[in-house]
Amino acid sequence: MTISFKLRMLCLTGTLAVIGLFLSKQSVIPGAYALETSNFKTVRTTSAVVHTVNDWVEFSGKLEATDEVTVRSKVTGSIVDVKFRDGQLVRKGDILFIIDPAPYKTELARARAAYAQAKAKQDLALLDLSRGKKLIGTHAISQRDYDVLNNAARESKAAREIAEAEVESARLSESYTRITAPVTGRISRAELTVGNLVAAGIDSPVLASIVALDPLYVAFNADERTYLNYIDKLSNKDKPEVLVGLADEKDYPHKAILHSVDNHLSTETGTIRMRALLDNPTSRLLPGLQARVRLQASKSYTAVMIDQTLIRTDQDRRYVLVVGNNDKVEYRPLELGNRQGELIVVKKGLNKGDRVISDGAQLVSPGETVVVSKDESPSSKSREGNKSS
């Protein structure tokens, strides 16, 4: 073997050694890192955010009609027509029932004839009085005869006025045969139908009932603190706003205006009755429906907030697990405020940007190092409850 051949082999061996060393660095170092991080558990986090919010107080309430009336007949007679369907929306002045008008039309005609007769007698008496004035001036008649003529004129005037009142009374009675809706609202079923005889007066049977639907009252019992907070605002031109939600609604989509407060606080419950006015233009809402009522209890302020689903319970304590410095898990007890949609106010325990574990919290313990795979922030739509403000 020649010296030159040995040198070539030596160079080739050195080259292969360098290449092998390079390849070993490329594969061994990442592998070691992967082996090290594979020992850490992976979690997902959601960052605490800061929003401008209001505090709210919530009460249970009920929708009530602003007006509810019973329909009765003012005249006696037989029902000859019913002009509505059961449960129909009616407007003030709509004809609901018709009582047989024939007897009342006859009475009205008689009263008008009597009025015409009285009017003719008055005209004659006034004519006689006018003649008497001329005759007494020439002493053609005595003072007594003139007084008789004057008295006859006054009596005829009174008789005409009585006849005129009788006409008006008969006209009213005839108009009462058309029973109309006293308010706008939804009517009940007809309690009496065509052919039934009804009597007049307060003891007459109820023909139907009507409840006004637009607007409605939202009635609720508020505590003393809420009363003191809102009583001064009632005298303002701009009435306080009340948010309302129904049983099938998640949030508080309806806006009402605080309308009135009762005149005393219940000593038994420590609450006072309040009512708000709620517009109901479609008449979809009905009296008697249960409602949830929310009133603003504070001025706007900034607060740290997180999703309510991130909060964990330790006996009577609320807490979250946070990924802190050096990716170590920290235990954070919380002091919570009011809910704001899907978020909740954190009074103490978190700062803006703190990474709260949202997925994998049940697999890790405080002090443990973790790997964060993804960090998310609560979406703005989660604050729908606070948007109402």
mmCIF file of C-alpha atoms in Angstrom:
data_model
loop_
_atom_site.group_PDB
_atom_site.id
_atom_site.type_symbol
_atom_site.label_atom_id
_atom_site.label_comp_id
_atom_site.label_asym_id
_atom_site.label_seq_id
_atom_site.Cartn_x
_atom_site.Cartn_y
_atom_site.Cartn_z
ATOM 1 C CA MET A 1 0.000 0.000 0.000
ATOM 2 C CA THR A 2 1.520 3.275 -1.071
ATOM 3 C CA ILE A 3 1.872 6.336 1.087
ATOM 4 C CA SER A 4 -0.392 8.384 -1.191
ATOM 5 C CA PHE A 5 -3.152 5.832 -0.886
ATOM 6 C CA LYS A 6 -2.913 5.889 2.913
ATOM 7 C CA LEU A 7 -3.149 9.658 2.903
ATOM 8 C CA ARG A 8 -6.268 9.556 0.744
ATOM 9 C CA MET A 9 -7.896 7.035 3.104
ATOM 10 C CA LEU A 10 -7.005 9.158 6.134
ATOM 11 C CA CYS A 11 -8.600 12.258 4.578
ATOM 12 C CA LEU A 12 -11.727 10.299 3.695
ATOM 13 C CA THR A 13 -12.034 8.991 7.251
ATOM 14 C CA GLY A 14 -11.693 12.508 8.665
ATOM 15 C CA THR A 15 -14.343 13.826 6.347
ATOM 16 C CA LEU A 16 -16.778 11.096 7.314
ATOM 17 C CA ALA A 17 -16.118 11.813 10.993
ATOM 18 C CA VAL A 18 -16.947 15.507 10.550
ATOM 19 C CA ILE A 19 -20.151 14.678 8.673
ATOM 20 C CA GLY A 20 -21.173 12.200 11.351
ATOM 21 C CA LEU A 21 -20.549 14.738 14.113
ATOM 22 C CA PHE A 22 -22.686 17.326 12.281
ATOM 23 C CA LEU A 23 -25.544 14.895 11.781
ATOM 24 C CA SER A 24 -25.423 13.794 15.404
ATOM 25 C CA LYS A 25 -25.817 17.411 16.587
ATOM 26 C CA GLN A 26 -28.781 17.924 14.298
ATOM 27 C CA SER A 27 -30.621 14.898 15.647
ATOM 28 C CA VAL A 28 -29.552 14.492 19.240
ATOM 29 C CA ILE A 29 -30.194 18.069 20.503
ATOM 30 C CA PRO A 30 -33.838 18.356 19.351
ATOM 31 C CA GLY A 31 -34.497 14.891 20.535
ATOM 32 C CA ALA A 32 -33.219 15.766 23.975
ATOM 33 C CA TYR A 33 -35.404 18.890 24.075
ATOM 34 C CA ALA A 34 -38.455 16.936 22.972
ATOM 35 C CA LEU A 35 -37.711 14.336 25.601
ATOM 36 C CA GLU A 36 -37.480 17.075 28.243
ATOM 37 C CA THR A 37 -40.747 18.902 27.288
ATOM 38 C CA SER A 38 -42.646 15.674 26.806
ATOM 39 C CA ASN A 39 -42.589 15.276 30.569
ATOM 40 C CA PHE A 40 -44.731 18.470 30.971
ATOM 41 C CA LYS A 41 -48.511 18.386 30.683
ATOM 42 C CA THR A 42 -50.178 20.521 28.024
ATOM 43 C CA VAL A 43 -52.944 22.987 28.885
ATOM 44 C CA ARG A 44 -54.939 25.703 27.182
ATOM 45 C CA THR A 45 -55.458 29.116 28.742
ATOM 46 C CA THR A 46 -57.789 32.090 28.431
ATOM 47 C CA SER A 47 -56.508 35.555 29.264
ATOM 48 C CA ALA A 48 -58.334 37.728 31.796
ATOM 49 C CA VAL A 49 -59.671 40.878 30.139
ATOM 50 C CA VAL A 50 -60.726 44.342 31.279
ATOM 51 C CA HIS A 51 -64.093 45.846 30.313
ATOM 52 C CA THR A 52 -66.209 48.824 31.332
ATOM 53 C CA VAL A 53 -69.183 47.405 33.220
ATOM 54 C CA ASN A 54 -72.097 48.252 35.499
ATOM 55 C CA ASP A 55 -73.370 46.401 38.538
ATOM 56 C CA TRP A 56 -76.975 45.211 38.397
ATOM 57 C CA VAL A 57 -79.632 44.004 40.796
ATOM 58 C CA GLU A 58 -82.136 41.403 39.667
ATOM 59 C CA PHE A 59 -85.686 40.657 40.809
ATOM 60 C CA SER A 60 -88.513 38.358 39.852
ATOM 61 C CA GLY A 61 -91.622 40.063 38.531
ATOM 62 C CA LYS A 62 -94.854 39.581 36.638
ATOM 63 C CA LEU A 63 -96.505 41.291 33.692
ATOM 64 C CA GLU A 64 -99.755 43.086 34.515
ATOM 65 C CA ALA A 65 -102.351 44.848 32.393
ATOM 66 C CA THR A 66 -102.352 48.631 32.608
ATOM 67 C CA ASP A 67 -106.130 48.512 32.217
ATOM 68 C CA GLU A 68 -108.657 45.701 32.662
ATOM 69 C CA VAL A 69 -112.400 46.198 32.243
ATOM 70 C CA THR A 70 -115.538 44.091 32.255
ATOM 71 C CA VAL A 71 -118.154 44.695 29.575
ATOM 72 C CA ARG A 72 -121.795 44.961 30.755
ATOM 73 C CA SER A 73 -125.002 46.159 29.159
ATOM 74 C CA LYS A 74 -126.476 49.543 30.096
ATOM 75 C CA VAL A 75 -129.898 48.642 28.691
ATOM 76 C CA THR A 76 -132.230 45.662 28.953
ATOM 77 C CA GLY A 77 -132.906 43.572 25.880
ATOM 78 C CA SER A 78 -132.006 40.554 23.792
ATOM 79 C CA ILE A 79 -128.591 40.141 22.174
ATOM 80 C CA VAL A 80 -129.073 40.127 18.406
ATOM 81 C CA ASP A 81 -125.411 40.133 17.288
ATOM 82 C CA VAL A 82 -121.871 39.493 18.572
ATOM 83 C CA LYS A 83 -119.282 41.391 16.551
ATOM 84 C CA PHE A 84 -115.991 39.812 17.691
ATOM 85 C CA ARG A 85 -114.149 36.489 17.856
ATOM 86 C CA ASP A 86 -113.051 35.053 21.174
ATOM 87 C CA GLY A 87 -109.552 36.309 22.041
ATOM 88 C CA GLN A 88 -109.541 38.933 19.314
ATOM 89 C CA LEU A 89 -107.647 42.206 19.576
ATOM 90 C CA VAL A 90 -110.168 45.051 19.698
ATOM 91 C CA ARG A 91 -109.762 48.795 19.601
ATOM 92 C CA LYS A 92 -111.493 51.382 21.741
ATOM 93 C CA GLY A 93 -114.885 52.143 20.171
ATOM 94 C CA ASP A 94 -115.248 48.867 18.261
ATOM 95 C CA ILE A 95 -118.800 47.440 18.430
ATOM 96 C CA LEU A 96 -118.833 44.223 20.480
ATOM 97 C CA PHE A 97 -122.524 43.371 21.064
ATOM 98 C CA ILE A 98 -125.815 44.654 19.663
ATOM 99 C CA ILE A 99 -128.928 44.636 21.853
ATOM 100 C CA ASP A 100 -132.278 44.609 20.017
ATOM 101 C CA PRO A 101 -132.690 48.328 19.208
ATOM 102 C CA ALA A 102 -136.346 48.276 18.056
ATOM 103 C CA PRO A 103 -137.952 49.266 21.407
ATOM 104 C CA TYR A 104 -135.419 52.045 21.893
ATOM 105 C CA LYS A 105 -135.834 53.414 18.386
ATOM 106 C CA THR A 106 -139.581 53.568 19.033
ATOM 107 C CA GLU A 107 -139.021 55.391 22.317
ATOM 108 C CA LEU A 108 -136.680 57.831 20.605
ATOM 109 C CA ALA A 109 -139.308 58.574 17.940
ATOM 110 C CA ARG A 110 -141.953 59.168 20.647
ATOM 111 C CA ALA A 111 -139.608 61.524 22.538
ATOM 112 C CA ARG A 112 -138.869 63.496 19.394
ATOM 113 C CA ALA A 113 -142.592 63.841 18.680
ATOM 114 C CA ALA A 114 -143.207 65.024 22.242
ATOM 115 C CA TYR A 115 -140.425 67.552 21.817
ATOM 116 C CA ALA A 116 -141.979 68.849 18.604
ATOM 117 C CA GLN A 117 -145.308 69.243 20.420
ATOM 118 C CA ALA A 118 -143.695 71.098 23.313
ATOM 119 C CA LYS A 119 -141.823 73.318 20.897
ATOM 120 C CA ALA A 120 -145.062 74.236 19.096
ATOM 121 C CA LYS A 121 -146.762 75.104 22.400
ATOM 122 C CA GLN A 122 -143.814 77.278 23.375
ATOM 123 C CA ASP A 123 -143.933 79.091 20.043
ATOM 124 C CA LEU A 124 -147.645 79.840 20.577
ATOM 125 C CA ALA A 125 -147.082 81.001 24.158
ATOM 126 C CA LEU A 126 -144.296 83.333 23.030
ATOM 127 C CA LEU A 127 -146.549 84.725 20.320
ATOM 128 C CA ASP A 128 -149.335 85.375 22.847
ATOM 129 C CA LEU A 129 -146.848 87.036 25.177
ATOM 130 C CA SER A 130 -145.627 89.291 22.370
ATOM 131 C CA ARG A 131 -149.200 90.390 21.669
ATOM 132 C CA GLY A 132 -149.844 90.921 25.371
ATOM 133 C CA LYS A 133 -146.877 93.289 25.599
ATOM 134 C CA LYS A 134 -148.430 95.502 22.932
ATOM 135 C CA LEU A 135 -151.897 95.393 24.508
ATOM 136 C CA ILE A 136 -150.759 96.179 28.037
ATOM 137 C CA GLY A 137 -148.969 99.237 26.677
ATOM 138 C CA THR A 138 -152.342 100.613 25.571
ATOM 139 C CA HIS A 139 -154.088 99.314 28.711
ATOM 140 C CA ALA A 140 -156.188 96.995 26.519
ATOM 141 C CA ILE A 141 -155.570 94.123 28.982
ATOM 142 C CA SER A 142 -155.062 94.055 32.682
ATOM 143 C CA GLN A 143 -151.753 93.372 34.409
ATOM 144 C CA ARG A 144 -153.139 90.057 35.612
ATOM 145 C CA ASP A 145 -153.931 88.938 32.067
ATOM 146 C CA TYR A 146 -150.407 89.872 31.043
ATOM 147 C CA ASP A 147 -148.954 87.928 33.984
ATOM 148 C CA VAL A 148 -150.943 84.857 32.904
ATOM 149 C CA LEU A 149 -149.480 85.125 29.395
ATOM 150 C CA ASN A 150 -145.951 85.573 30.764
ATOM 151 C CA ASN A 151 -146.315 82.552 33.071
ATOM 152 C CA ALA A 152 -147.649 80.429 30.206
ATOM 153 C CA ALA A 153 -144.573 81.333 28.158
ATOM 154 C CA ARG A 154 -142.242 80.290 31.000
ATOM 155 C CA GLU A 155 -144.116 77.004 31.522
ATOM 156 C CA SER A 156 -143.972 76.217 27.816
ATOM 157 C CA LYS A 157 -140.213 76.860 27.855
ATOM 158 C CA ALA A 158 -139.780 74.441 30.761
ATOM 159 C CA ALA A 159 -141.959 71.847 29.028
ATOM 160 C CA ARG A 160 -139.822 72.154 25.892
ATOM 161 C CA GLU A 161 -136.625 71.663 27.882
ATOM 162 C CA ILE A 162 -138.100 68.559 29.557
ATOM 163 C CA ALA A 163 -139.057 67.176 26.157
ATOM 164 C CA GLU A 164 -135.567 67.969 24.870
ATOM 165 C CA ALA A 165 -134.024 66.046 27.790
ATOM 166 C CA GLU A 166 -136.343 63.122 27.085
ATOM 167 C CA VAL A 167 -135.088 63.052 23.513
ATOM 168 C CA GLU A 168 -131.471 63.010 24.712
ATOM 169 C CA SER A 169 -132.255 60.230 27.203
ATOM 170 C CA ALA A 170 -133.965 58.162 24.512
ATOM 171 C CA ARG A 171 -131.079 58.809 22.137
ATOM 172 C CA LEU A 172 -128.563 57.619 24.738
ATOM 173 C CA SER A 173 -130.597 54.486 25.480
ATOM 174 C CA GLU A 174 -130.787 53.724 21.773
ATOM 175 C CA SER A 175 -127.008 54.218 21.418
ATOM 176 C CA TYR A 176 -126.391 51.874 24.370
ATOM 177 C CA THR A 177 -127.873 49.031 22.309
ATOM 178 C CA ARG A 178 -124.501 49.079 20.503
ATOM 179 C CA ILE A 179 -122.046 47.979 23.196
ATOM 180 C CA THR A 180 -118.537 49.184 22.317
ATOM 181 C CA ALA A 181 -115.037 48.441 23.617
ATOM 182 C CA PRO A 182 -114.089 50.945 26.348
ATOM 183 C CA VAL A 183 -110.338 50.294 25.893
ATOM 184 C CA THR A 184 -107.981 48.831 23.314
ATOM 185 C CA GLY A 185 -106.823 45.311 24.149
ATOM 186 C CA ARG A 186 -107.488 41.606 23.887
ATOM 187 C CA ILE A 187 -111.050 40.502 24.580
ATOM 188 C CA SER A 188 -112.124 37.302 26.306
ATOM 189 C CA ARG A 189 -114.725 34.891 25.027
ATOM 190 C CA ALA A 190 -118.338 36.069 24.880
ATOM 191 C CA GLU A 191 -120.029 35.026 28.124
ATOM 192 C CA LEU A 192 -123.509 35.440 26.561
ATOM 193 C CA THR A 193 -124.375 34.852 22.931
ATOM 194 C CA VAL A 194 -127.134 35.793 20.470
ATOM 195 C CA GLY A 195 -130.667 35.295 21.801
ATOM 196 C CA ASN A 196 -129.864 35.762 25.489
ATOM 197 C CA LEU A 197 -131.760 38.408 27.425
ATOM 198 C CA VAL A 198 -129.611 40.786 29.440
ATOM 199 C CA ALA A 199 -130.581 43.253 32.135
ATOM 200 C CA ALA A 200 -129.158 46.704 32.721
ATOM 201 C CA GLY A 201 -127.278 47.976 35.744
ATOM 202 C CA ILE A 202 -124.360 47.047 37.955
ATOM 203 C CA ASP A 203 -125.833 43.627 38.700
ATOM 204 C CA SER A 204 -126.154 42.789 35.023
ATOM 205 C CA PRO A 205 -124.126 39.779 33.824
ATOM 206 C CA VAL A 206 -120.604 40.246 32.474
ATOM 207 C CA LEU A 207 -120.669 39.920 28.699
ATOM 208 C CA ALA A 208 -116.873 39.857 28.229
ATOM 209 C CA SER A 209 -113.650 41.297 29.654
ATOM 210 C CA ILE A 210 -110.847 43.244 27.973
ATOM 211 C CA VAL A 211 -107.229 43.629 29.066
ATOM 212 C CA ALA A 212 -105.062 46.417 27.669
ATOM 213 C CA LEU A 213 -101.824 44.992 26.238
ATOM 214 C CA ASP A 214 -99.824 47.990 25.068
ATOM 215 C CA PRO A 215 -98.168 49.035 27.213
ATOM 216 C CA LEU A 216 -97.966 46.492 30.042
ATOM 217 C CA TYR A 217 -96.835 46.914 33.621
ATOM 218 C CA VAL A 218 -93.853 44.930 34.885
ATOM 219 C CA ALA A 219 -94.497 44.650 38.621
ATOM 220 C CA PHE A 220 -91.791 43.518 41.054
ATOM 221 C CA ASN A 221 -90.817 43.809 44.712
ATOM 222 C CA ALA A 222 -87.538 45.668 45.270
ATOM 223 C CA ASP A 223 -85.422 45.857 48.408
ATOM 224 C CA GLU A 224 -84.948 48.978 50.493
ATOM 225 C CA ARG A 225 -81.515 49.805 49.040
ATOM 226 C CA THR A 226 -82.861 49.741 45.487
ATOM 227 C CA TYR A 227 -85.783 51.964 46.501
ATOM 228 C CA LEU A 228 -83.447 54.549 48.036
ATOM 229 C CA ASN A 229 -81.234 54.418 44.955
ATOM 230 C CA TYR A 230 -84.076 55.038 42.517
ATOM 231 C CA ILE A 231 -86.676 57.178 44.320
ATOM 232 C CA ASP A 232 -84.963 60.485 43.474
ATOM 233 C CA LYS A 233 -84.619 59.473 39.821
ATOM 234 C CA LEU A 234 -88.391 59.082 39.425
ATOM 235 C CA SER A 235 -88.847 62.851 39.536
ATOM 236 C CA ASN A 236 -86.391 63.353 36.676
ATOM 237 C CA LYS A 237 -87.603 63.979 33.145
ATOM 238 C CA ASP A 238 -85.677 60.937 31.917
ATOM 239 C CA LYS A 239 -87.073 57.991 33.868
ATOM 240 C CA PRO A 240 -84.709 55.155 34.907
ATOM 241 C CA GLU A 241 -84.493 52.241 32.506
ATOM 242 C CA VAL A 242 -85.428 48.710 33.548
ATOM 243 C CA LEU A 243 -84.306 45.622 31.611
ATOM 244 C CA VAL A 244 -86.771 42.752 31.307
ATOM 245 C CA GLY A 245 -86.393 39.108 30.278
ATOM 246 C CA LEU A 246 -89.013 36.368 30.004
ATOM 247 C CA ALA A 247 -88.854 32.683 30.889
ATOM 248 C CA ASP A 248 -87.805 31.587 27.390
ATOM 249 C CA GLU A 249 -85.197 34.331 26.950
ATOM 250 C CA LYS A 250 -81.554 34.054 27.931
ATOM 251 C CA ASP A 251 -80.776 37.687 28.565
ATOM 252 C CA TYR A 252 -82.807 40.896 29.000
ATOM 253 C CA PRO A 253 -83.908 41.955 25.500
ATOM 254 C CA HIS A 254 -86.804 44.212 26.563
ATOM 255 C CA LYS A 255 -86.446 47.769 27.856
ATOM 256 C CA ALA A 256 -89.031 49.272 30.200
ATOM 257 C CA ILE A 257 -89.256 52.611 32.008
ATOM 258 C CA LEU A 258 -89.661 52.777 35.787
ATOM 259 C CA HIS A 259 -93.154 54.194 36.253
ATOM 260 C CA SER A 260 -94.269 54.149 39.887
ATOM 261 C CA VAL A 261 -93.406 53.077 43.413
ATOM 262 C CA ASP A 262 -95.863 51.998 46.093
ATOM 263 C CA ASN A 263 -96.546 54.279 49.077
ATOM 264 C CA HIS A 264 -95.163 51.997 51.793
ATOM 265 C CA LEU A 265 -92.501 49.389 52.498
ATOM 266 C CA SER A 266 -93.707 45.991 53.656
ATOM 267 C CA THR A 267 -92.549 45.392 57.224
ATOM 268 C CA GLU A 268 -92.908 41.641 56.715
ATOM 269 C CA THR A 269 -90.751 41.268 53.617
ATOM 270 C CA GLY A 270 -88.704 44.481 53.697
ATOM 271 C CA THR A 271 -89.616 45.148 50.073
ATOM 272 C CA ILE A 272 -91.599 47.749 48.182
ATOM 273 C CA ARG A 273 -93.742 47.316 45.080
ATOM 274 C CA MET A 274 -92.425 48.929 41.898
ATOM 275 C CA ARG A 275 -93.885 49.032 38.404
ATOM 276 C CA ALA A 276 -92.269 49.719 35.050
ATOM 277 C CA LEU A 277 -93.990 50.422 31.723
ATOM 278 C CA LEU A 278 -93.129 47.991 28.935
ATOM 279 C CA ASP A 279 -94.100 48.672 25.319
ATOM 280 C CA ASN A 280 -95.863 45.714 23.695
ATOM 281 C CA PRO A 281 -96.713 46.875 20.147
ATOM 282 C CA THR A 282 -97.217 43.351 18.777
ATOM 283 C CA SER A 283 -99.420 42.332 21.743
ATOM 284 C CA ARG A 284 -97.421 39.084 21.951
ATOM 285 C CA LEU A 285 -96.867 39.455 25.682
ATOM 286 C CA LEU A 286 -99.781 38.804 28.020
ATOM 287 C CA PRO A 287 -100.602 39.754 31.624
ATOM 288 C CA GLY A 288 -99.580 37.051 34.080
ATOM 289 C CA LEU A 289 -96.323 36.056 32.376
ATOM 290 C CA GLN A 290 -93.355 35.703 34.714
ATOM 291 C CA ALA A 291 -90.517 38.160 34.131
ATOM 292 C CA ARG A 292 -86.947 38.723 35.248
ATOM 293 C CA VAL A 293 -86.129 42.340 36.054
ATOM 294 C CA ARG A 294 -82.701 43.967 36.100
ATOM 295 C CA LEU A 295 -81.880 47.469 37.374
ATOM 296 C CA GLN A 296 -78.551 49.251 37.247
ATOM 297 C CA ALA A 297 -77.008 49.445 40.717
ATOM 298 C CA SER A 298 -73.796 51.389 40.072
ATOM 299 C CA LYS A 299 -72.084 53.824 37.775
ATOM 300 C CA SER A 300 -69.827 52.450 35.031
ATOM 301 C CA TYR A 301 -66.377 51.217 36.087
ATOM 302 C CA THR A 302 -63.551 49.092 34.647
ATOM 303 C CA ALA A 303 -63.139 45.542 35.919
ATOM 304 C CA VAL A 304 -61.140 42.384 35.278
ATOM 305 C CA MET A 305 -63.403 39.701 33.810
ATOM 306 C CA ILE A 306 -63.217 36.014 32.894
ATOM 307 C CA ASP A 307 -65.586 33.413 31.530
ATOM 308 C CA GLN A 308 -67.756 31.983 34.309
ATOM 309 C CA THR A 309 -67.017 28.412 33.199
ATOM 310 C CA LEU A 310 -63.352 28.790 34.224
ATOM 311 C CA ILE A 311 -64.167 29.175 37.911
ATOM 312 C CA ARG A 312 -63.592 26.144 40.124
ATOM 313 C CA THR A 313 -64.948 25.419 43.603
ATOM 314 C CA ASP A 314 -63.034 24.364 46.702
ATOM 315 C CA GLN A 315 -65.673 23.893 49.432
ATOM 316 C CA ASP A 316 -66.960 27.471 49.911
ATOM 317 C CA ARG A 317 -64.096 29.082 48.026
ATOM 318 C CA ARG A 318 -63.966 30.049 44.352
ATOM 319 C CA TYR A 319 -60.621 29.840 42.571
ATOM 320 C CA VAL A 320 -58.861 29.412 39.230
ATOM 321 C CA LEU A 321 -55.546 27.903 38.155
ATOM 322 C CA VAL A 322 -53.246 30.349 36.395
ATOM 323 C CA VAL A 323 -50.098 29.768 34.332
ATOM 324 C CA GLY A 324 -47.638 32.189 35.898
ATOM 325 C CA ASN A 325 -43.946 32.938 35.541
ATOM 326 C CA ASN A 326 -41.773 30.168 34.070
ATOM 327 C CA ASP A 327 -44.989 28.412 33.000
ATOM 328 C CA LYS A 328 -45.717 27.228 36.537
ATOM 329 C CA VAL A 329 -49.286 26.610 37.715
ATOM 330 C CA GLU A 330 -50.564 28.990 40.426
ATOM 331 C CA TYR A 331 -53.631 28.694 42.678
ATOM 332 C CA ARG A 332 -55.630 31.964 42.762
ATOM 333 C CA PRO A 333 -58.579 32.392 45.176
ATOM 334 C CA LEU A 334 -61.116 34.868 43.796
ATOM 335 C CA GLU A 335 -63.472 37.519 45.080
ATOM 336 C CA LEU A 336 -66.233 37.726 42.497
ATOM 337 C CA GLY A 337 -68.657 40.453 41.459
ATOM 338 C CA ASN A 338 -71.743 40.437 39.255
ATOM 339 C CA ARG A 339 -72.315 38.438 36.104
ATOM 340 C CA GLN A 340 -72.130 40.335 32.819
ATOM 341 C CA GLY A 341 -73.510 38.011 30.172
ATOM 342 C CA GLU A 342 -71.215 34.976 29.989
ATOM 343 C CA LEU A 343 -68.449 36.801 31.867
ATOM 344 C CA ILE A 344 -68.125 37.586 35.552
ATOM 345 C CA VAL A 345 -66.372 40.425 37.359
ATOM 346 C CA VAL A 346 -63.296 39.456 39.396
ATOM 347 C CA LYS A 347 -62.825 41.937 42.241
ATOM 348 C CA LYS A 348 -59.665 40.304 43.624
ATOM 349 C CA GLY A 349 -57.368 37.507 42.526
ATOM 350 C CA LEU A 350 -56.621 38.290 38.874
ATOM 351 C CA ASN A 351 -55.035 41.007 36.780
ATOM 352 C CA LYS A 352 -55.477 41.871 33.132
ATOM 353 C CA GLY A 353 -53.711 39.345 30.902
ATOM 354 C CA ASP A 354 -53.377 36.597 33.521
ATOM 355 C CA ARG A 355 -53.494 33.229 31.763
ATOM 356 C CA VAL A 356 -56.306 31.211 33.328
ATOM 357 C CA ILE A 357 -56.261 27.492 32.522
ATOM 358 C CA SER A 358 -59.345 26.680 30.464
ATOM 359 C CA ASP A 359 -58.536 23.111 29.392
ATOM 360 C CA GLY A 360 -56.519 20.580 31.380
ATOM 361 C CA ALA A 361 -56.925 22.155 34.825
ATOM 362 C CA GLN A 362 -58.054 18.839 36.299
ATOM 363 C CA LEU A 363 -54.748 17.221 35.256
ATOM 364 C CA VAL A 364 -52.303 19.680 36.851
ATOM 365 C CA SER A 365 -51.443 20.924 40.334
ATOM 366 C CA PRO A 366 -50.133 24.246 41.694
ATOM 367 C CA GLY A 367 -46.354 24.527 41.313
ATOM 368 C CA GLU A 368 -46.252 22.179 38.344
ATOM 369 C CA THR A 369 -44.619 23.314 35.099
ATOM 370 C CA VAL A 370 -46.854 23.065 32.037
ATOM 371 C CA VAL A 371 -46.794 23.697 28.317
ATOM 372 C CA VAL A 372 -49.383 26.191 26.993
ATOM 373 C CA SER A 373 -50.670 25.022 23.617
ATOM 374 C CA LYS A 374 -53.023 27.926 22.971
ATOM 375 C CA ASP A 375 -54.110 31.136 24.665
ATOM 376 C CA GLU A 376 -57.529 32.649 23.943
ATOM 377 C CA SER A 377 -59.418 35.762 25.018
ATOM 378 C CA PRO A 378 -63.163 35.916 25.751
ATOM 379 C CA SER A 379 -65.108 37.097 22.708
ATOM 380 C CA SER A 380 -66.947 40.399 22.832
ATOM 381 C CA LYS A 381 -70.269 38.666 22.300
ATOM 382 C CA SER A 382 -69.862 37.102 25.723
ATOM 383 C CA ARG A 383 -70.711 40.503 27.206
ATOM 384 C CA GLU A 384 -74.260 40.672 25.828
ATOM 385 C CA GLY A 385 -75.609 41.049 29.336
ATOM 386 C CA ASN A 386 -73.537 44.183 29.820
ATOM 387 C CA LYS A 387 -74.329 45.616 26.406
ATOM 388 C CA SER A 388 -77.822 46.232 27.641
ATOM 389 C CA SER A 389 -76.430 49.040 29.672
#
